[in-house]
Structure formats: structure tokens, C-alpha cells
């Protein structure tokens, strides 16, 4: 096999792995729809109501009382004067909760190879494993927010948001256990390339399909906030990747 042919095969496998990751997240989306009642009513079209609900909640907290007007599209105020929430349309709640669950599942899948990478790095050199753990922990912060925030606003339960964060984060020690049981001292380069190509497809799909459209729905006329948030997230990821670079040095 010539070098050109081998290079072509590597690009083909990488592209196929990325496409498989995209297909996987759409499959997860279908499963989440199936296990959710009235899944056809849980799309992003109702997120404008959610945004208005959260704004009403914030203005009510600032005024020290719950505002009495409600949005015509299904939002209503709570009768409890001590509550800090304005009730959302049930379809908006389902849409937010669905997005949070989908993010938790996708991030959980994404966390598996991170656990494997941390285990393999620690086996090679403890300091490498420590650096990887710090870097992964750093970029898990925005991932946790992506999971917890929609579930918190949908269910009004901090504990439920934390629960789904814990479920998605548990995939990393599971990945380490899998590495301990099956991989041993590491993966061959082909398997590693396929695995990370799959994971990259999963994460790009969940960002483009769910997180970015939702951010624009909430921002409405302040779309610059979305850009600021995206670049801030990129900076956090660059910081974690810099730690990865030092770990491999």
C-alpha cells in the first residue's frame, strides 16, 4: 500500500467515524422522543415562551414580588407569593427537559473516551494522568452547565439538574474501568482514531442541532450574547487543550 493510499484510507475512516457520531446523536434523539410522552410537542418552537418566562421570573425577583401579568402563549404566574418562578407552558418545559436529557446522554458518551484517556495517561506516568484529570475537569464545567441549566428551568429542581450532571459525569470513571478491563496499556492508533472521530461527531452534532439554536432563541434581539458565550466556551476549551499539550510534552 502506497503512502497516498494509506492517507486516503485514514481520511475516509475519520470522516466515516464523524458521520457515525452524528448519526448516533440523531438515534439518541429518536429514543428520547420515544420515551417522552407527546414528543412531537417538545420542539424548539416553544422556547420563546421559555425565554419570556425566565425574564418575568428575574424581574419579579428584582421587584421582590411575583408579577401578575402572564404571557398570552401559555405562561401563567404562580399563586404562591413566596415562589420565585413564573409557570411555563408545559410544552416549553418538556422541550427544555428533553434538551437537557439529550445533552446529558451525549456528554456521557463523550466522557467515556476521556475516562479511557485519563486511565491510559496515568498508566504511562502519574503526572500525565493528573494533568489530564485537571484539564478534563476544567472543560467539564461548561458541559455541566449545558446539562443542568435546561433541566433546572424545566423542572424547577436543583437536585434533578445535579442528578443528570452526575449521570453524565459518571461515564468518565466507567470509561476508566472499561480501559482497565479491556484496553490495558492503551489502544492501537486505528481504534483510537475511530473512537475520537465518533466522539467529535457526537459533540458537533449536539452543539449545532440543540445548543446553538436554543441560545439564539433565548437571546432574541441580543444575539451578540451568543457569540460572546461561544467564544468564552472556546477559550475554556483552549485552556484545557493547552493542559493536554503540556501533559503530552
PDB file of C-alpha atoms in Angstrom:
ATOM      1  CA  UNK A   1       0.000   0.000   0.000  1.00  0.00           C
ATOM      2  CA  UNK A   2       1.361   3.388  -1.002  1.00  0.00           C
ATOM      3  CA  UNK A   3       1.565   6.326   1.369  1.00  0.00           C
ATOM      4  CA  UNK A   4      -1.090   8.188  -0.648  1.00  0.00           C
ATOM      5  CA  UNK A   5      -3.492   5.258  -0.365  1.00  0.00           C
ATOM      6  CA  UNK A   6      -2.908   4.962   3.369  1.00  0.00           C
ATOM      7  CA  UNK A   7      -3.543   8.699   3.779  1.00  0.00           C
ATOM      8  CA  UNK A   8      -6.771   8.393   1.798  1.00  0.00           C
ATOM      9  CA  UNK A   9      -7.908   5.475   3.954  1.00  0.00           C
ATOM     10  CA  UNK A  10      -7.200   7.463   7.124  1.00  0.00           C
ATOM     11  CA  UNK A  11      -9.280  10.420   5.891  1.00  0.00           C
ATOM     12  CA  UNK A  12     -12.079   8.071   4.862  1.00  0.00           C
ATOM     13  CA  UNK A  13     -12.146   6.371   8.270  1.00  0.00           C
ATOM     14  CA  UNK A  14     -12.027   9.712  10.097  1.00  0.00           C
ATOM     15  CA  UNK A  15     -14.891  11.098   8.006  1.00  0.00           C
ATOM     16  CA  UNK A  16     -16.920   7.918   8.430  1.00  0.00           C
ATOM     17  CA  UNK A  17     -16.382   7.966  12.196  1.00  0.00           C
ATOM     18  CA  UNK A  18     -17.506  11.596  12.366  1.00  0.00           C
ATOM     19  CA  UNK A  19     -20.637  10.791  10.338  1.00  0.00           C
ATOM     20  CA  UNK A  20     -21.341   7.820  12.609  1.00  0.00           C
ATOM     21  CA  UNK A  21     -21.173  10.147  15.616  1.00  0.00           C
ATOM     22  CA  UNK A  22     -23.719  12.483  14.010  1.00  0.00           C
ATOM     23  CA  UNK A  23     -25.971   9.513  13.218  1.00  0.00           C
ATOM     24  CA  UNK A  24     -25.611   8.289  16.797  1.00  0.00           C
ATOM     25  CA  UNK A  25     -26.863  11.551  18.279  1.00  0.00           C
ATOM     26  CA  UNK A  26     -29.870  11.540  15.945  1.00  0.00           C
ATOM     27  CA  UNK A  27     -30.565   7.975  17.080  1.00  0.00           C
ATOM     28  CA  UNK A  28     -30.382   9.110  20.713  1.00  0.00           C
ATOM     29  CA  UNK A  29     -32.741  11.959  19.827  1.00  0.00           C
ATOM     30  CA  UNK A  30     -35.253   9.483  18.414  1.00  0.00           C
ATOM     31  CA  UNK A  31     -35.000   7.336  21.557  1.00  0.00           C
ATOM     32  CA  UNK A  32     -35.520  10.360  23.821  1.00  0.00           C
ATOM     33  CA  UNK A  33     -38.572  11.311  21.754  1.00  0.00           C
ATOM     34  CA  UNK A  34     -39.979   7.796  22.026  1.00  0.00           C
ATOM     35  CA  UNK A  35     -39.633   7.585  25.789  1.00  0.00           C
ATOM     36  CA  UNK A  36     -41.082  11.100  26.260  1.00  0.00           C
ATOM     37  CA  UNK A  37     -44.878  11.471  26.102  1.00  0.00           C
ATOM     38  CA  UNK A  38     -46.208  13.713  23.329  1.00  0.00           C
ATOM     39  CA  UNK A  39     -42.709  14.024  21.930  1.00  0.00           C
ATOM     40  CA  UNK A  40     -43.963  15.823  18.839  1.00  0.00           C
ATOM     41  CA  UNK A  41     -44.845  18.805  21.040  1.00  0.00           C
ATOM     42  CA  UNK A  42     -41.377  19.208  22.559  1.00  0.00           C
ATOM     43  CA  UNK A  43     -39.524  21.004  19.790  1.00  0.00           C
ATOM     44  CA  UNK A  44     -37.693  24.325  19.966  1.00  0.00           C
ATOM     45  CA  UNK A  45     -40.635  26.312  18.610  1.00  0.00           C
ATOM     46  CA  UNK A  46     -41.887  26.992  22.160  1.00  0.00           C
ATOM     47  CA  UNK A  47     -38.596  28.325  23.520  1.00  0.00           C
ATOM     48  CA  UNK A  48     -39.606  31.963  23.035  1.00  0.00           C
ATOM     49  CA  UNK A  49     -42.188  31.372  25.757  1.00  0.00           C
ATOM     50  CA  UNK A  50     -39.469  29.920  27.978  1.00  0.00           C
ATOM     51  CA  UNK A  51     -37.316  32.999  27.489  1.00  0.00           C
ATOM     52  CA  UNK A  52     -40.199  35.293  28.431  1.00  0.00           C
ATOM     53  CA  UNK A  53     -40.898  33.148  31.496  1.00  0.00           C
ATOM     54  CA  UNK A  54     -37.335  33.425  32.736  1.00  0.00           C
ATOM     55  CA  UNK A  55     -37.315  37.189  32.145  1.00  0.00           C
ATOM     56  CA  UNK A  56     -40.548  37.533  34.105  1.00  0.00           C
ATOM     57  CA  UNK A  57     -39.020  35.475  36.894  1.00  0.00           C
ATOM     58  CA  UNK A  58     -35.947  37.717  37.032  1.00  0.00           C
ATOM     59  CA  UNK A  59     -37.986  40.933  37.031  1.00  0.00           C
ATOM     60  CA  UNK A  60     -40.235  39.518  39.760  1.00  0.00           C
ATOM     61  CA  UNK A  61     -37.257  38.678  41.936  1.00  0.00           C
ATOM     62  CA  UNK A  62     -35.845  42.185  41.425  1.00  0.00           C
ATOM     63  CA  UNK A  63     -39.153  43.764  42.459  1.00  0.00           C
ATOM     64  CA  UNK A  64     -39.477  41.475  45.469  1.00  0.00           C
ATOM     65  CA  UNK A  65     -42.774  40.071  44.291  1.00  0.00           C
ATOM     66  CA  UNK A  66     -44.246  37.912  41.525  1.00  0.00           C
ATOM     67  CA  UNK A  67     -45.617  39.909  38.629  1.00  0.00           C
ATOM     68  CA  UNK A  68     -49.278  39.414  37.824  1.00  0.00           C
ATOM     69  CA  UNK A  69     -49.417  39.637  34.010  1.00  0.00           C
ATOM     70  CA  UNK A  70     -48.842  36.472  32.065  1.00  0.00           C
ATOM     71  CA  UNK A  71     -47.741  35.834  28.516  1.00  0.00           C
ATOM     72  CA  UNK A  72     -50.566  35.102  26.130  1.00  0.00           C
ATOM     73  CA  UNK A  73     -48.900  31.997  24.749  1.00  0.00           C
ATOM     74  CA  UNK A  74     -49.493  29.839  27.795  1.00  0.00           C
ATOM     75  CA  UNK A  75     -47.371  31.236  30.597  1.00  0.00           C
ATOM     76  CA  UNK A  76     -49.043  31.903  33.924  1.00  0.00           C
ATOM     77  CA  UNK A  77     -47.976  33.279  37.256  1.00  0.00           C
ATOM     78  CA  UNK A  78     -47.850  31.149  40.349  1.00  0.00           C
ATOM     79  CA  UNK A  79     -50.310  31.779  43.138  1.00  0.00           C
ATOM     80  CA  UNK A  80     -47.652  31.307  45.807  1.00  0.00           C
ATOM     81  CA  UNK A  81     -46.230  34.742  46.653  1.00  0.00           C
ATOM     82  CA  UNK A  82     -43.047  33.171  48.007  1.00  0.00           C
ATOM     83  CA  UNK A  83     -42.255  31.393  44.770  1.00  0.00           C
ATOM     84  CA  UNK A  84     -39.509  32.786  42.558  1.00  0.00           C
ATOM     85  CA  UNK A  85     -40.815  31.154  39.384  1.00  0.00           C
ATOM     86  CA  UNK A  86     -43.338  32.026  36.740  1.00  0.00           C
ATOM     87  CA  UNK A  87     -45.017  28.901  35.419  1.00  0.00           C
ATOM     88  CA  UNK A  88     -44.026  27.883  31.914  1.00  0.00           C
ATOM     89  CA  UNK A  89     -46.112  26.365  29.207  1.00  0.00           C
ATOM     90  CA  UNK A  90     -45.996  22.579  29.620  1.00  0.00           C
ATOM     91  CA  UNK A  91     -44.638  22.141  26.096  1.00  0.00           C
ATOM     92  CA  UNK A  92     -41.821  24.584  26.861  1.00  0.00           C
ATOM     93  CA  UNK A  93     -40.974  22.626  29.997  1.00  0.00           C
ATOM     94  CA  UNK A  94     -40.868  19.388  28.017  1.00  0.00           C
ATOM     95  CA  UNK A  95     -38.686  20.974  25.350  1.00  0.00           C
ATOM     96  CA  UNK A  96     -36.173  22.227  27.903  1.00  0.00           C
ATOM     97  CA  UNK A  97     -36.110  18.944  29.803  1.00  0.00           C
ATOM     98  CA  UNK A  98     -35.664  16.990  26.591  1.00  0.00           C
ATOM     99  CA  UNK A  99     -32.708  19.155  25.595  1.00  0.00           C
ATOM    100  CA  UNK A 100     -31.088  18.676  28.995  1.00  0.00           C
ATOM    101  CA  UNK A 101     -31.538  14.905  28.919  1.00  0.00           C
ATOM    102  CA  UNK A 102     -30.205  14.733  25.365  1.00  0.00           C
ATOM    103  CA  UNK A 103     -27.185  16.813  26.384  1.00  0.00           C
ATOM    104  CA  UNK A 104     -26.569  14.527  29.371  1.00  0.00           C
ATOM    105  CA  UNK A 105     -26.666  11.429  27.163  1.00  0.00           C
ATOM    106  CA  UNK A 106     -24.388  12.945  24.529  1.00  0.00           C
ATOM    107  CA  UNK A 107     -21.919  14.304  27.085  1.00  0.00           C
ATOM    108  CA  UNK A 108     -21.957  10.939  28.850  1.00  0.00           C
ATOM    109  CA  UNK A 109     -20.950   9.272  25.584  1.00  0.00           C
ATOM    110  CA  UNK A 110     -18.325  11.972  25.108  1.00  0.00           C
ATOM    111  CA  UNK A 111     -16.976  11.369  28.623  1.00  0.00           C
ATOM    112  CA  UNK A 112     -16.277   7.668  28.064  1.00  0.00           C
ATOM    113  CA  UNK A 113     -13.105   8.162  25.966  1.00  0.00           C
ATOM    114  CA  UNK A 114     -11.993  10.920  28.338  1.00  0.00           C
ATOM    115  CA  UNK A 115     -12.031   8.401  31.170  1.00  0.00           C
ATOM    116  CA  UNK A 116     -10.095   5.999  28.964  1.00  0.00           C
ATOM    117  CA  UNK A 117      -7.562   8.706  28.075  1.00  0.00           C
ATOM    118  CA  UNK A 118      -7.053   9.628  31.723  1.00  0.00           C
ATOM    119  CA  UNK A 119      -6.511   5.993  32.694  1.00  0.00           C
ATOM    120  CA  UNK A 120      -4.027   5.375  29.883  1.00  0.00           C
ATOM    121  CA  UNK A 121      -2.142   8.594  30.691  1.00  0.00           C
ATOM    122  CA  UNK A 122      -1.937   7.704  34.368  1.00  0.00           C
ATOM    123  CA  UNK A 123      -0.639   4.240  33.496  1.00  0.00           C
ATOM    124  CA  UNK A 124       2.150   5.780  31.439  1.00  0.00           C
ATOM    125  CA  UNK A 125       3.059   8.437  34.013  1.00  0.00           C
ATOM    126  CA  UNK A 126       1.137   9.596  37.117  1.00  0.00           C
ATOM    127  CA  UNK A 127       1.876  13.275  36.423  1.00  0.00           C
ATOM    128  CA  UNK A 128       0.374  12.906  32.948  1.00  0.00           C
ATOM    129  CA  UNK A 129      -2.788  11.393  34.404  1.00  0.00           C
ATOM    130  CA  UNK A 130      -3.016  14.247  36.929  1.00  0.00           C
ATOM    131  CA  UNK A 131      -2.689  16.892  34.198  1.00  0.00           C
ATOM    132  CA  UNK A 132      -5.318  15.161  32.096  1.00  0.00           C
ATOM    133  CA  UNK A 133      -7.692  14.969  35.058  1.00  0.00           C
ATOM    134  CA  UNK A 134      -7.285  18.711  35.730  1.00  0.00           C
ATOM    135  CA  UNK A 135      -7.826  19.603  32.073  1.00  0.00           C
ATOM    136  CA  UNK A 136     -10.872  17.374  31.737  1.00  0.00           C
ATOM    137  CA  UNK A 137     -12.308  18.752  34.963  1.00  0.00           C
ATOM    138  CA  UNK A 138     -11.845  22.291  33.623  1.00  0.00           C
ATOM    139  CA  UNK A 139     -13.829  21.728  30.466  1.00  0.00           C
ATOM    140  CA  UNK A 140     -16.457  19.677  32.315  1.00  0.00           C
ATOM    141  CA  UNK A 141     -17.697  22.910  33.920  1.00  0.00           C
ATOM    142  CA  UNK A 142     -19.461  24.262  30.786  1.00  0.00           C
ATOM    143  CA  UNK A 143     -20.636  20.739  29.992  1.00  0.00           C
ATOM    144  CA  UNK A 144     -22.309  20.543  33.397  1.00  0.00           C
ATOM    145  CA  UNK A 145     -23.981  23.906  32.823  1.00  0.00           C
ATOM    146  CA  UNK A 146     -25.260  22.698  29.440  1.00  0.00           C
ATOM    147  CA  UNK A 147     -26.900  19.732  31.174  1.00  0.00           C
ATOM    148  CA  UNK A 148     -28.155  21.315  34.395  1.00  0.00           C
ATOM    149  CA  UNK A 149     -29.493  24.687  33.218  1.00  0.00           C
ATOM    150  CA  UNK A 150     -32.299  23.479  30.913  1.00  0.00           C
ATOM    151  CA  UNK A 151     -33.373  20.748  33.340  1.00  0.00           C
ATOM    152  CA  UNK A 152     -33.368  23.228  36.238  1.00  0.00           C
ATOM    153  CA  UNK A 153     -35.571  25.728  34.395  1.00  0.00           C
ATOM    154  CA  UNK A 154     -37.873  22.960  33.151  1.00  0.00           C
ATOM    155  CA  UNK A 155     -38.372  21.167  36.475  1.00  0.00           C
ATOM    156  CA  UNK A 156     -37.534  23.938  38.999  1.00  0.00           C
ATOM    157  CA  UNK A 157     -35.449  21.329  40.807  1.00  0.00           C
ATOM    158  CA  UNK A 158     -31.767  21.914  41.513  1.00  0.00           C
ATOM    159  CA  UNK A 159     -31.415  18.303  42.618  1.00  0.00           C
ATOM    160  CA  UNK A 160     -32.730  16.956  39.323  1.00  0.00           C
ATOM    161  CA  UNK A 161     -30.254  19.098  37.410  1.00  0.00           C
ATOM    162  CA  UNK A 162     -27.443  17.858  39.642  1.00  0.00           C
ATOM    163  CA  UNK A 163     -28.648  14.278  39.209  1.00  0.00           C
ATOM    164  CA  UNK A 164     -28.366  14.430  35.415  1.00  0.00           C
ATOM    165  CA  UNK A 165     -24.961  16.103  35.738  1.00  0.00           C
ATOM    166  CA  UNK A 166     -23.843  13.227  37.943  1.00  0.00           C
ATOM    167  CA  UNK A 167     -25.214  10.674  35.478  1.00  0.00           C
ATOM    168  CA  UNK A 168     -23.334  12.218  32.556  1.00  0.00           C
ATOM    169  CA  UNK A 169     -20.158  12.635  34.625  1.00  0.00           C
ATOM    170  CA  UNK A 170     -20.294   9.010  35.812  1.00  0.00           C
ATOM    171  CA  UNK A 171     -19.340   7.954  32.295  1.00  0.00           C
ATOM    172  CA  UNK A 172     -15.734   9.023  32.904  1.00  0.00           C
ATOM    173  CA  UNK A 173     -14.990   6.569  35.737  1.00  0.00           C
ATOM    174  CA  UNK A 174     -16.906   3.966  33.730  1.00  0.00           C
ATOM    175  CA  UNK A 175     -14.531   4.692  30.840  1.00  0.00           C
ATOM    176  CA  UNK A 176     -11.596   4.219  33.185  1.00  0.00           C
ATOM    177  CA  UNK A 177     -12.994   0.880  34.345  1.00  0.00           C
ATOM    178  CA  UNK A 178     -13.517  -0.210  30.734  1.00  0.00           C
ATOM    179  CA  UNK A 179      -9.912   0.742  29.973  1.00  0.00           C
ATOM    180  CA  UNK A 180      -8.715  -1.204  32.980  1.00  0.00           C
ATOM    181  CA  UNK A 181     -10.684  -4.291  31.985  1.00  0.00           C
ATOM    182  CA  UNK A 182     -10.240  -4.276  28.212  1.00  0.00           C
ATOM    183  CA  UNK A 183      -7.553  -1.935  26.974  1.00  0.00           C
ATOM    184  CA  UNK A 184      -4.736  -2.451  29.405  1.00  0.00           C
ATOM    185  CA  UNK A 185      -1.776  -0.275  28.463  1.00  0.00           C
ATOM    186  CA  UNK A 186      -3.507   1.578  25.624  1.00  0.00           C
ATOM    187  CA  UNK A 187      -5.288   1.416  22.267  1.00  0.00           C
ATOM    188  CA  UNK A 188      -3.822   0.875  18.849  1.00  0.00           C
ATOM    189  CA  UNK A 189      -3.762   4.056  16.711  1.00  0.00           C
ATOM    190  CA  UNK A 190      -6.605   2.939  14.422  1.00  0.00           C
ATOM    191  CA  UNK A 191      -9.004   2.220  17.296  1.00  0.00           C
ATOM    192  CA  UNK A 192      -8.107   5.490  18.979  1.00  0.00           C
ATOM    193  CA  UNK A 193      -8.720   7.452  15.776  1.00  0.00           C
ATOM    194  CA  UNK A 194     -12.107   5.822  15.206  1.00  0.00           C
ATOM    195  CA  UNK A 195     -13.159   6.415  18.804  1.00  0.00           C
ATOM    196  CA  UNK A 196     -12.305  10.103  18.837  1.00  0.00           C
ATOM    197  CA  UNK A 197     -13.770  10.639  15.361  1.00  0.00           C
ATOM    198  CA  UNK A 198     -17.029   9.208  16.674  1.00  0.00           C
ATOM    199  CA  UNK A 199     -16.941  11.436  19.744  1.00  0.00           C
ATOM    200  CA  UNK A 200     -16.221  14.559  17.680  1.00  0.00           C
ATOM    201  CA  UNK A 201     -19.276  13.847  15.517  1.00  0.00           C
ATOM    202  CA  UNK A 202     -21.429  13.450  18.621  1.00  0.00           C
ATOM    203  CA  UNK A 203     -20.342  16.735  20.184  1.00  0.00           C
ATOM    204  CA  UNK A 204     -20.504  18.819  16.993  1.00  0.00           C
ATOM    205  CA  UNK A 205     -23.998  17.489  16.316  1.00  0.00           C
ATOM    206  CA  UNK A 206     -25.332  18.293  19.776  1.00  0.00           C
ATOM    207  CA  UNK A 207     -23.894  21.823  19.591  1.00  0.00           C
ATOM    208  CA  UNK A 208     -25.217  22.617  16.111  1.00  0.00           C
ATOM    209  CA  UNK A 209     -28.540  20.822  16.495  1.00  0.00           C
ATOM    210  CA  UNK A 210     -29.528  21.745  20.046  1.00  0.00           C
ATOM    211  CA  UNK A 211     -27.377  24.181  22.000  1.00  0.00           C
ATOM    212  CA  UNK A 212     -26.719  26.957  19.478  1.00  0.00           C
ATOM    213  CA  UNK A 213     -30.342  27.190  18.205  1.00  0.00           C
ATOM    214  CA  UNK A 214     -31.575  27.261  21.797  1.00  0.00           C
ATOM    215  CA  UNK A 215     -29.125  30.034  22.687  1.00  0.00           C
ATOM    216  CA  UNK A 216     -30.387  32.163  19.793  1.00  0.00           C
ATOM    217  CA  UNK A 217     -33.988  31.517  20.798  1.00  0.00           C
ATOM    218  CA  UNK A 218     -33.285  32.896  24.259  1.00  0.00           C
ATOM    219  CA  UNK A 219     -31.133  35.806  23.075  1.00  0.00           C
ATOM    220  CA  UNK A 220     -33.640  37.106  20.501  1.00  0.00           C
ATOM    221  CA  UNK A 221     -32.552  40.719  19.818  1.00  0.00           C
ATOM    222  CA  UNK A 222     -29.292  40.338  21.797  1.00  0.00           C
ATOM    223  CA  UNK A 223     -27.627  37.750  19.602  1.00  0.00           C
ATOM    224  CA  UNK A 224     -24.199  39.173  20.409  1.00  0.00           C
ATOM    225  CA  UNK A 225     -24.536  37.425  23.771  1.00  0.00           C
ATOM    226  CA  UNK A 226     -24.494  34.079  21.957  1.00  0.00           C
ATOM    227  CA  UNK A 227     -21.261  34.988  20.180  1.00  0.00           C
ATOM    228  CA  UNK A 228     -19.673  36.106  23.447  1.00  0.00           C
ATOM    229  CA  UNK A 229     -20.737  32.869  25.117  1.00  0.00           C
ATOM    230  CA  UNK A 230     -19.428  30.760  22.245  1.00  0.00           C
ATOM    231  CA  UNK A 231     -16.032  32.479  22.254  1.00  0.00           C
ATOM    232  CA  UNK A 232     -15.844  32.223  26.044  1.00  0.00           C
ATOM    233  CA  UNK A 233     -16.526  28.495  25.758  1.00  0.00           C
ATOM    234  CA  UNK A 234     -13.847  28.195  23.083  1.00  0.00           C
ATOM    235  CA  UNK A 235     -11.392  29.939  25.395  1.00  0.00           C
ATOM    236  CA  UNK A 236     -12.162  27.476  28.186  1.00  0.00           C
ATOM    237  CA  UNK A 237     -11.651  24.575  25.793  1.00  0.00           C
ATOM    238  CA  UNK A 238      -8.372  26.063  24.530  1.00  0.00           C
ATOM    239  CA  UNK A 239      -7.191  26.332  28.125  1.00  0.00           C
ATOM    240  CA  UNK A 240      -7.982  22.675  28.744  1.00  0.00           C
ATOM    241  CA  UNK A 241      -6.324  21.629  25.470  1.00  0.00           C
ATOM    242  CA  UNK A 242      -3.241  23.609  26.488  1.00  0.00           C
ATOM    243  CA  UNK A 243      -3.073  21.466  29.620  1.00  0.00           C
ATOM    244  CA  UNK A 244      -3.411  18.406  27.388  1.00  0.00           C
ATOM    245  CA  UNK A 245      -0.444  19.692  25.383  1.00  0.00           C
ATOM    246  CA  UNK A 246       1.693  20.071  28.478  1.00  0.00           C
ATOM    247  CA  UNK A 247       0.647  16.597  29.596  1.00  0.00           C
ATOM    248  CA  UNK A 248       1.898  15.133  26.338  1.00  0.00           C
ATOM    249  CA  UNK A 249       5.117  17.122  26.349  1.00  0.00           C
TER     250      UNK A 249
END
